[in-house]
Coordinates of C-alpha atoms in Angstrom, one line a residue:
M1 CA 165.1 111.5 126.0
R2 CA 166.5 109.4 128.9
L3 CA 164.3 111.3 131.3
L4 CA 161.2 110.5 129.1
E5 CA 162.2 106.8 129.0
Q6 CA 162.7 106.7 132.8
S7 CA 159.4 108.5 133.3
F8 CA 157.6 106.0 131.1
Q9 CA 159.1 103.0 132.8
T10 CA 158.2 104.4 136.2
S11 CA 154.6 105.0 135.1
I12 CA 154.4 101.4 133.9
L13 CA 155.8 100.1 137.1
V14 CA 153.2 102.0 139.1
A15 CA 150.5 100.8 136.8
L16 CA 151.7 97.1 136.9
P17 CA 149.5 96.1 139.9
T18 CA 146.5 97.6 138.2
I19 CA 147.3 95.8 134.9
L20 CA 147.5 92.5 136.8
A21 CA 144.3 93.2 138.7
V22 CA 142.5 94.0 135.4
C23 CA 143.8 90.7 133.9
A24 CA 142.6 88.8 137.0
A25 CA 139.1 90.5 136.7
L26 CA 138.9 89.6 133.0
L27 CA 139.8 86.0 133.8
I28 CA 137.1 85.8 136.5
L29 CA 134.5 87.5 134.2
S30 CA 135.2 84.9 131.5
R31 CA 134.8 82.1 134.0
V32 CA 131.4 83.5 135.1
R33 CA 130.1 83.7 131.5
L34 CA 131.2 80.2 130.9
W35 CA 129.6 79.0 134.1
Y36 CA 126.2 79.8 132.7
K37 CA 126.8 78.0 129.4
Q38 CA 128.0 74.8 131.2
S39 CA 125.0 74.2 133.4
H40 CA 124.3 70.8 131.8
L41 CA 128.0 69.7 132.3
R42 CA 127.4 69.9 136.1
N43 CA 125.1 66.9 135.7
I44 CA 128.0 64.7 134.7
P45 CA 129.4 62.8 137.7
G46 CA 132.7 63.8 139.1
P47 CA 134.6 64.5 142.4
P48 CA 133.6 67.4 144.7
A49 CA 135.6 70.6 144.4
E50 CA 138.5 70.9 146.8
T51 CA 138.1 74.7 146.8
F52 CA 135.8 77.0 144.9
A53 CA 138.6 79.2 143.4
F54 CA 140.7 76.3 142.1
G55 CA 138.2 73.4 142.0
N56 CA 140.1 70.1 141.5
L57 CA 143.0 71.6 139.7
S58 CA 145.5 71.2 142.5
Q59 CA 144.6 67.5 142.7
V60 CA 144.7 67.0 138.9
F61 CA 148.1 68.6 138.6
N62 CA 149.5 67.5 141.9
L63 CA 153.0 66.0 141.5
Q64 CA 151.8 63.1 143.7
G65 CA 148.4 62.9 142.0
W66 CA 148.4 59.3 140.9
G67 CA 145.9 58.3 143.6
F68 CA 143.5 61.0 142.6
H69 CA 143.6 60.0 138.9
E70 CA 143.1 56.3 139.7
S71 CA 140.2 57.1 142.1
I72 CA 138.2 59.2 139.6
A73 CA 138.6 56.5 136.9
Q74 CA 137.4 53.7 139.3
T75 CA 134.6 55.8 140.9
Y76 CA 133.2 57.8 137.9
G77 CA 134.3 55.9 134.8
R78 CA 135.7 57.1 131.5
V79 CA 134.0 60.5 131.3
V80 CA 134.4 62.6 134.5
R81 CA 133.5 66.2 135.3
I82 CA 136.3 68.1 136.9
W83 CA 136.0 71.5 138.6
G84 CA 138.3 74.2 137.3
L85 CA 138.6 77.9 138.3
F86 CA 135.6 79.4 140.0
G87 CA 133.1 76.7 139.1
D88 CA 134.3 76.1 135.6
A89 CA 133.3 72.6 134.5
Q90 CA 136.0 70.6 132.7
L91 CA 135.9 67.1 131.2
H92 CA 138.4 64.4 131.9
I93 CA 137.9 61.8 129.1
G94 CA 139.3 58.3 128.8
D95 CA 136.7 57.0 126.3
P96 CA 138.1 56.3 122.8
K97 CA 135.0 57.3 120.9
P98 CA 134.9 61.0 122.0
L99 CA 138.7 61.1 121.9
Y100 CA 138.5 60.1 118.2
N101 CA 136.5 63.3 117.6
I102 CA 138.8 65.4 119.8
L103 CA 142.1 64.2 118.3
I104 CA 141.1 63.4 114.7
K105 CA 137.6 64.1 113.3
D106 CA 137.2 67.6 115.0
H107 CA 140.8 68.4 115.8
D108 CA 140.4 71.9 114.4
I109 CA 137.7 72.5 117.1
F110 CA 139.7 71.0 119.9
E111 CA 143.0 72.8 120.0
E112 CA 145.8 73.4 122.5
T113 CA 144.7 75.8 125.3
D114 CA 145.8 79.4 125.0
S115 CA 148.0 79.2 128.1
I116 CA 150.0 76.3 126.7
I117 CA 150.4 77.9 123.3
E118 CA 151.6 81.2 124.8
T119 CA 154.0 79.4 127.2
N120 CA 155.5 77.5 124.3
K121 CA 155.8 80.7 122.3
L122 CA 157.8 82.3 125.1
F123 CA 160.0 79.2 125.5
F124 CA 160.5 78.1 121.9
G125 CA 159.2 80.7 119.5
M126 CA 156.9 79.8 116.7
G127 CA 157.8 76.1 116.5
L128 CA 155.7 73.0 116.1
L129 CA 154.4 73.2 119.7
S130 CA 153.4 76.8 119.4
T131 CA 151.3 77.0 116.2
L132 CA 147.7 76.2 115.4
G133 CA 145.5 75.4 112.4
E134 CA 147.0 75.8 108.9
H135 CA 150.2 77.3 110.3
H136 CA 150.8 74.1 112.3
R137 CA 149.9 71.8 109.3
R138 CA 152.3 73.7 107.0
Q139 CA 155.2 73.2 109.5
R140 CA 154.4 69.6 110.0
K141 CA 154.2 68.9 106.3
L142 CA 157.9 70.0 106.0
L143 CA 158.9 68.1 109.1
N144 CA 157.2 64.7 108.3
P145 CA 159.8 63.4 105.9
V146 CA 162.7 63.8 108.3
F147 CA 160.9 61.5 110.8
S148 CA 160.2 58.8 108.2
T149 CA 161.4 55.2 108.7
N150 CA 163.9 55.6 105.8
H151 CA 165.5 58.6 107.4
M152 CA 165.7 56.8 110.8
R153 CA 167.8 54.1 109.1
Y154 CA 170.4 56.7 108.1
M155 CA 170.7 57.8 111.7
I156 CA 171.5 54.3 113.1
P157 CA 175.4 54.8 113.0
T158 CA 175.1 58.1 114.9
F159 CA 172.9 56.5 117.6
Y160 CA 175.2 53.5 118.1
S161 CA 178.3 55.7 118.3
I162 CA 176.7 57.7 121.2
S163 CA 175.3 54.6 122.9
H164 CA 178.7 52.8 122.8
Q165 CA 180.2 55.9 124.4
L166 CA 177.7 55.6 127.3
D167 CA 178.3 51.9 127.5
D168 CA 182.1 52.4 127.8
I169 CA 181.7 55.1 130.5
L170 CA 179.5 52.9 132.7
K171 CA 181.7 49.9 132.2
A172 CA 184.6 52.0 133.6
K173 CA 182.6 53.0 136.6
V174 CA 181.8 49.4 137.6
A175 CA 185.1 47.9 136.6
D176 CA 186.0 47.2 140.2
G177 CA 182.6 45.9 141.2
P178 CA 179.0 46.9 141.6
Q179 CA 178.3 50.6 142.0
E180 CA 175.3 52.7 142.8
L181 CA 174.7 55.2 140.0
D182 CA 172.1 57.8 139.3
V183 CA 170.6 56.1 136.2
L184 CA 168.3 59.1 135.4
E185 CA 171.3 61.4 135.1
W186 CA 172.9 59.1 132.6
M187 CA 169.7 58.5 130.6
T188 CA 169.2 62.3 130.5
R189 CA 172.8 62.8 129.3
V190 CA 172.5 60.2 126.6
A191 CA 169.0 61.4 125.5
L192 CA 170.4 64.9 125.1
E193 CA 173.4 63.8 123.1
L194 CA 171.3 61.6 120.9
V195 CA 168.9 64.5 120.0
G196 CA 171.9 66.9 119.8
Q197 CA 173.8 64.9 117.2
G198 CA 170.8 63.1 115.6
G199 CA 168.5 66.1 115.7
L200 CA 170.8 69.1 115.4
G201 CA 174.0 67.7 114.0
Y202 CA 175.7 69.3 117.1
S203 CA 177.4 67.7 120.0
L204 CA 176.1 68.9 123.4
E205 CA 179.1 67.0 125.0
T206 CA 176.8 65.8 127.8
L207 CA 178.6 62.4 128.1
D208 CA 181.8 64.2 129.1
E209 CA 181.6 64.6 132.9
G210 CA 184.5 67.1 132.8
K211 CA 182.6 69.6 130.7
S212 CA 179.6 71.7 131.5
N213 CA 177.2 72.8 128.7
R214 CA 175.1 75.9 129.2
Y215 CA 172.6 74.8 126.6
A216 CA 172.1 71.3 128.2
E217 CA 171.7 72.8 131.7
A218 CA 169.2 75.3 130.4
V219 CA 167.0 72.7 128.7
K220 CA 167.2 70.4 131.8
M221 CA 166.0 73.0 134.2
L222 CA 163.2 74.5 132.0
F223 CA 160.4 72.1 133.0
P224 CA 161.1 71.9 136.7
T225 CA 161.3 75.7 137.0
A226 CA 158.2 76.3 134.9
G227 CA 156.3 73.8 137.0
R228 CA 156.7 76.1 140.0
L229 CA 154.9 78.9 138.1
E230 CA 151.9 76.9 137.0
V231 CA 149.3 79.4 138.3
L232 CA 151.0 82.3 136.3
R233 CA 150.3 80.4 133.0
L234 CA 146.6 81.1 133.5
F235 CA 147.3 84.8 133.0
L236 CA 149.6 84.5 130.0
P237 CA 146.8 84.8 127.3
Y238 CA 145.8 88.2 128.9
I239 CA 149.3 89.7 129.1
S240 CA 151.3 88.0 126.3
N241 CA 150.4 90.6 123.7
L242 CA 150.6 93.8 125.8
G243 CA 152.8 96.2 123.9
P244 CA 155.9 95.3 121.9
A245 CA 158.1 92.3 122.8
S246 CA 160.8 94.7 124.1
F247 CA 158.3 96.2 126.6
R248 CA 157.1 92.8 127.8
R249 CA 160.6 91.6 128.3
W250 CA 161.5 94.7 130.3
A251 CA 158.3 94.4 132.4
I252 CA 158.7 90.7 133.2
R253 CA 162.2 91.4 134.6
L254 CA 160.6 93.7 137.1
V255 CA 158.7 90.9 138.7
P256 CA 160.5 89.9 141.9
S257 CA 160.7 86.2 141.2
K258 CA 163.9 84.1 141.1
N259 CA 162.1 81.4 139.0
I260 CA 161.1 83.9 136.3
K261 CA 164.7 85.2 136.1
L262 CA 165.9 81.6 135.8
L263 CA 163.5 81.0 132.9
I264 CA 164.5 84.2 131.1
D265 CA 168.2 83.2 131.4
A266 CA 167.5 79.7 130.2
T267 CA 165.5 80.8 127.1
D268 CA 168.3 83.3 126.3
V269 CA 170.9 80.5 126.4
M270 CA 168.7 78.2 124.3
D271 CA 168.1 80.9 121.7
E272 CA 171.8 81.9 121.5
T273 CA 172.9 78.2 121.0
S274 CA 170.2 77.6 118.4
K275 CA 171.3 80.6 116.4
T276 CA 175.0 79.4 116.5
V277 CA 174.1 75.9 115.3
F278 CA 171.7 77.2 112.7
Y279 CA 174.0 79.7 111.1
H280 CA 176.9 77.2 111.1
K281 CA 174.6 74.8 109.2
K282 CA 173.4 77.5 106.8
E283 CA 177.0 78.4 106.0
A284 CA 177.8 74.8 105.3
L285 CA 174.8 74.3 103.0
E286 CA 175.7 77.4 101.1
K287 CA 179.3 76.1 100.6
G288 CA 177.9 72.8 99.2
D289 CA 177.9 69.0 99.9
D290 CA 181.5 68.7 100.8
A291 CA 181.2 71.2 103.7
V292 CA 177.9 69.5 104.9
V293 CA 179.4 66.0 105.2
H294 CA 182.2 67.3 107.4
Q295 CA 179.7 68.3 110.0
I296 CA 178.6 66.1 112.9
G297 CA 176.0 63.8 111.5
E298 CA 177.4 64.3 107.9
G299 CA 174.3 66.3 107.0
R300 CA 171.9 63.4 107.9
D301 CA 170.6 65.0 111.1
I302 CA 167.1 66.2 111.3
M303 CA 167.8 70.0 111.1
S304 CA 170.2 69.7 108.1
I305 CA 167.6 67.7 106.2
L306 CA 164.8 70.1 107.2
M307 CA 166.8 73.1 106.0
Q308 CA 167.5 71.5 102.7
S309 CA 163.8 70.5 102.3
N310 CA 162.8 74.0 103.2
L311 CA 165.0 75.4 100.4
A312 CA 163.4 73.0 97.9
A313 CA 159.8 73.6 99.0
D314 CA 157.3 75.9 97.3
E315 CA 157.7 79.5 98.5
H316 CA 154.2 79.3 100.1
D317 CA 155.2 76.3 102.2
R318 CA 158.6 77.5 103.3
M319 CA 159.4 78.4 106.9
P320 CA 161.1 81.7 107.7
E321 CA 164.4 81.4 109.5
S322 CA 162.8 82.4 112.8
E323 CA 160.6 79.3 112.6
L324 CA 163.5 77.0 111.6
L325 CA 165.3 78.3 114.7
S326 CA 162.2 77.6 116.9
Q327 CA 162.1 74.0 115.6
M328 CA 165.6 73.3 117.0
T329 CA 164.8 74.1 120.6
T330 CA 161.4 72.5 120.3
L331 CA 163.0 69.3 119.0
V332 CA 165.5 69.1 121.9
F333 CA 162.9 69.9 124.5
A334 CA 160.4 67.4 123.2
A335 CA 162.9 64.6 122.8
M336 CA 164.9 64.8 126.0
D337 CA 162.6 64.5 129.0
T338 CA 160.2 61.9 127.5
T339 CA 163.0 59.6 126.3
S340 CA 165.0 59.8 129.5
S341 CA 161.8 59.2 131.5
A342 CA 160.8 56.2 129.5
L343 CA 164.3 54.6 129.6
S344 CA 164.6 55.2 133.3
R345 CA 161.2 53.6 133.9
I346 CA 162.2 50.5 131.8
L347 CA 165.5 50.1 133.7
L348 CA 163.7 50.5 137.1
L349 CA 161.1 47.9 136.2
L350 CA 163.8 45.5 134.9
S351 CA 165.7 45.9 138.2
R352 CA 162.6 44.9 140.1
N353 CA 161.8 42.0 137.8
P354 CA 165.0 40.1 137.3
R355 CA 163.3 37.2 135.4
V356 CA 162.2 39.7 132.7
Q357 CA 165.6 41.3 132.7
D358 CA 167.4 37.9 132.2
K359 CA 165.0 37.0 129.4
L360 CA 165.6 40.3 127.6
R361 CA 169.3 40.0 128.1
D362 CA 169.3 36.5 126.6
E363 CA 167.4 37.7 123.5
L364 CA 169.7 40.7 123.0
V365 CA 172.9 38.7 123.5
D366 CA 171.8 36.0 121.0
A367 CA 170.7 38.6 118.5
R368 CA 174.0 40.5 118.7
K369 CA 176.0 37.3 118.4
D370 CA 174.0 36.3 115.3
A371 CA 174.5 39.7 113.8
G372 CA 178.2 39.8 114.7
G373 CA 177.7 43.1 116.6
D374 CA 175.3 46.0 116.4
L375 CA 171.8 45.3 115.1
D376 CA 170.4 47.2 112.1
Y377 CA 167.0 49.0 112.1
D378 CA 164.9 46.0 111.0
S379 CA 166.7 43.5 113.3
L380 CA 166.0 45.8 116.3
N381 CA 162.4 46.0 115.5
E382 CA 162.1 42.2 115.0
L383 CA 163.1 41.3 118.6
P384 CA 159.8 40.3 120.1
Y385 CA 160.7 40.6 123.8
L386 CA 162.5 43.9 123.4
E387 CA 159.4 45.2 121.6
A388 CA 157.1 43.7 124.4
V389 CA 159.1 45.4 127.2
C390 CA 159.1 48.8 125.4
R391 CA 155.4 48.6 124.5
E392 CA 154.2 47.5 128.0
T393 CA 156.2 50.1 129.7
L394 CA 154.9 52.9 127.5
R395 CA 151.4 51.5 127.9
V396 CA 151.3 51.3 131.7
Y397 CA 153.7 54.2 132.4
P398 CA 153.4 56.8 129.6
P399 CA 155.9 59.7 130.2
V400 CA 153.0 62.2 129.6
N401 CA 149.9 61.2 131.5
Q402 CA 147.4 63.7 130.0
L403 CA 147.0 66.3 127.4
L404 CA 144.9 69.5 127.5
R405 CA 142.6 70.8 124.8
I406 CA 139.9 73.5 124.6
A407 CA 136.8 73.6 122.4
R408 CA 137.1 76.6 120.1
K409 CA 133.4 76.5 119.3
D410 CA 130.2 74.7 120.4
T411 CA 130.2 71.0 119.5
V412 CA 128.9 67.6 120.4
L413 CA 130.8 64.5 121.6
P414 CA 129.4 61.0 121.2
L415 CA 130.1 58.4 123.9
S416 CA 131.0 54.7 123.5
T417 CA 128.5 53.8 126.2
P418 CA 125.9 56.0 127.9
I419 CA 126.6 57.3 131.4
R420 CA 124.1 58.1 134.1
G421 CA 123.9 61.8 135.2
N422 CA 123.7 63.1 138.7
D423 CA 119.9 63.5 138.3
G424 CA 119.5 59.8 137.1
S425 CA 119.1 60.7 133.4
T426 CA 120.9 58.7 130.7
I427 CA 123.6 60.7 128.8
S428 CA 124.7 59.2 125.4
E429 CA 126.3 62.4 124.0
I430 CA 127.7 65.6 125.5
I431 CA 127.1 69.1 124.3
V432 CA 130.4 70.9 124.7
P433 CA 130.2 74.7 124.9
K434 CA 132.9 76.9 123.4
D435 CA 135.9 77.5 125.8
T436 CA 135.3 74.2 127.7
N437 CA 138.6 72.6 128.7
I438 CA 139.2 68.9 128.0
M439 CA 141.7 66.7 129.7
I440 CA 142.7 63.7 127.5
G441 CA 143.4 60.8 129.9
I442 CA 146.3 59.0 128.2
H443 CA 147.0 56.9 131.3
A444 CA 143.2 56.3 131.7
V445 CA 142.9 54.9 128.2
N446 CA 146.1 52.9 128.4
T447 CA 145.1 51.1 131.6
S448 CA 141.3 50.9 131.1
P449 CA 140.0 47.5 132.4
E450 CA 137.1 47.7 129.8
I451 CA 139.8 47.8 127.1
W452 CA 142.7 45.8 128.4
G453 CA 141.0 43.5 130.9
P454 CA 141.1 43.1 134.7
D455 CA 144.9 43.1 134.8
A456 CA 145.1 46.4 132.8
A457 CA 147.2 48.2 135.5
E458 CA 149.7 45.4 135.8
W459 CA 153.1 45.5 133.9
K460 CA 153.1 42.2 131.9
P461 CA 155.4 42.3 128.8
E462 CA 154.2 38.8 127.9
R463 CA 150.8 40.2 127.0
W464 CA 152.3 41.4 123.7
L465 CA 153.6 38.0 122.8
S466 CA 150.1 36.8 122.0
P467 CA 147.3 38.3 120.0
L468 CA 145.6 41.2 121.8
P469 CA 142.1 40.7 123.1
E470 CA 139.2 41.8 120.8
S471 CA 138.3 44.5 123.4
V472 CA 141.6 46.3 122.5
T473 CA 141.2 46.1 118.7
N474 CA 137.4 46.9 118.9
A475 CA 138.1 50.0 121.1
R476 CA 139.7 51.8 118.1
I477 CA 142.0 53.9 120.3
P478 CA 142.9 57.0 118.1
G479 CA 146.6 56.8 118.8
V480 CA 149.5 56.6 116.4
Y481 CA 151.3 53.8 118.3
S482 CA 150.3 50.2 119.0
N483 CA 146.7 50.6 120.3
M484 CA 147.5 53.1 122.9
L485 CA 147.5 56.9 123.4
T486 CA 151.1 57.3 124.6
F487 CA 152.2 59.4 121.6
S488 CA 148.7 60.9 121.2
G489 CA 146.9 60.8 117.8
G490 CA 145.8 62.9 114.8
G491 CA 147.4 66.0 113.5
R492 CA 149.1 66.9 116.8
S493 CA 150.5 63.5 117.6
C494 CA 154.1 63.1 118.6
I495 CA 155.9 63.5 115.3
G496 CA 159.1 62.0 116.7
F497 CA 157.8 58.7 118.1
K498 CA 159.9 56.6 115.7
F499 CA 162.9 58.6 116.7
S500 CA 162.2 57.9 120.4
Q501 CA 161.6 54.2 119.8
M502 CA 164.9 53.8 118.0
E503 CA 166.8 55.7 120.7
M504 CA 165.4 53.5 123.4
K505 CA 166.0 50.2 121.7
I506 CA 169.6 51.0 120.7
V507 CA 170.5 52.1 124.3
L508 CA 168.9 49.0 125.8
S509 CA 170.5 46.7 123.2
L510 CA 173.9 47.7 124.6
L511 CA 173.3 48.3 128.3
I512 CA 171.3 45.2 129.1
P513 CA 173.9 42.7 127.8
S514 CA 176.6 44.7 129.7
F515 CA 175.0 45.3 133.1
Y516 CA 172.8 43.8 135.7
F517 CA 170.5 46.4 137.1
S518 CA 169.1 45.9 140.7
P519 CA 167.4 48.2 143.2
T520 CA 169.1 50.0 146.0
K521 CA 167.6 50.4 149.5
K522 CA 166.4 53.9 148.5
Q523 CA 162.7 54.0 147.7
I524 CA 161.9 55.5 144.3
E525 CA 158.8 57.5 143.7
W526 CA 157.5 59.1 140.4
L527 CA 156.4 62.7 140.2
M528 CA 153.5 63.2 137.7
G529 CA 154.4 66.7 136.3
P530 CA 154.2 67.5 132.6
V531 CA 156.6 64.6 132.1
S532 CA 156.9 61.9 134.8
A533 CA 160.2 61.9 136.7
P534 CA 161.6 59.7 139.4
V535 CA 162.8 61.0 142.8
V536 CA 164.2 59.4 145.9
S537 CA 161.3 59.2 148.4
G538 CA 161.0 62.5 150.3
G539 CA 163.1 64.4 147.8
T540 CA 162.2 66.9 145.1
K541 CA 165.2 66.7 142.7
P542 CA 164.7 64.1 139.9
S543 CA 167.0 61.2 140.6
M544 CA 167.0 57.4 140.2
P545 CA 169.8 55.5 141.9
L546 CA 170.2 51.8 140.9
M547 CA 173.0 49.3 141.4
L548 CA 174.9 48.4 138.3
S549 CA 177.0 45.2 138.1
P550 CA 179.1 44.1 135.1
V551 CA 177.9 41.1 133.2
Q552 CA 180.6 38.5 133.0
T553 CA 181.0 37.4 129.4
V554 CA 182.3 33.9 128.6

């Protein structure tokens, strides 16, 4: 039996190059067929291809691609033709009218791409980021209540407890005077602990510098490692269903890639930890309310509520245990990088704009004094300047700059204003063939001069203290948050945007009154990536050093 197994594995190993070659051939064939169907899309203005094989993709997904994205918006407008693989015409869209169709009206037609869905399945299982259609809607229906405003109010004490812990740690570090600290590291630590306790009811212990946590380390390295394997994602739809899961797992370990092995190890750790937390919660739920309230979060965390809701749901709507497990890792992954990126960006901007920082500090100090301490949910959301700083940062610098969709069948997209084709013709709507890739330009919409005015790209929190111009309200941007696309829109919008907003405001409400933030001599750049991340100029490891000085209280 062992000889047969070894013989089978040897045969597969020998055939692996052929399998990969066939996959590559199928990919090229599919691109050629699509090329003929997209002839009219080549009439839409756009940049010339950098190479025939990869078109503009290396520019679109370049970690330093800010200039390219800015140039195509300025040169070609809100609808741009982008070259993909082997002459594949793709559309980069920053026009709210077609985006309404893509995100809301025809969201069943414009779904996540196969490569993204298959990647998410490998990383997280069948969670909210990995499902489509009715399957996705059924999961979201169960998840919606735990992200409601009422539930957010219950989580306030947990969030403050963690944020006070961070505040105390940083105060100890600057007790003897100003110190240079890696603010990104601490924003990542606090974001992980917030989602750990508030989302899972489980402490990841990330604020304890003396402890290492395998789960936290696995989650933190997932995106950077996956980013080095971007090209391989194109082949996932062709190989992800070859044979049983055990065979695919065995075969992938044969690939001589350090990054693939790192990803396998990371997903193993994430899966093991999720199972430990899940079965501990399940046991507490079975024992009754008394056991639940003795857990971290006292049963108010998102997963505890979700598990209880799942038990009470109709049998048809319930998630199996495997999907509940997948939601756990999905939640941590989705909440960590985006929140830490947004918080880091706010603190960097405040360090560079001391007038804004002082004004925000004055508002927060006065509000905390009037409240006699920590602010409740409503009070936090009624602070106009804190709201303005958060909104303006998320508008000009969204953590996720673009989303990808694919047309699952032929359809038509209307345009807000006609565009002129390369042949001089007027185009007022675009026929989109099946399998055409769409890039949703979140940053392009959020900083469009036609919508926000000539100062659209400038960071001006004060713009939110007056009524927005009619051009903003008339644009009807199809987003779930404050006339922008930062958290997307429609049935696949960010379900946790209220969770993220509360995290950010509570952390800022404690840190800004406690510390002055100022720049160091090190130049900070931002890598685009799936989620924007700061690095010291010339470096590759995400990092954002700032000077912290204690605020002297009277």
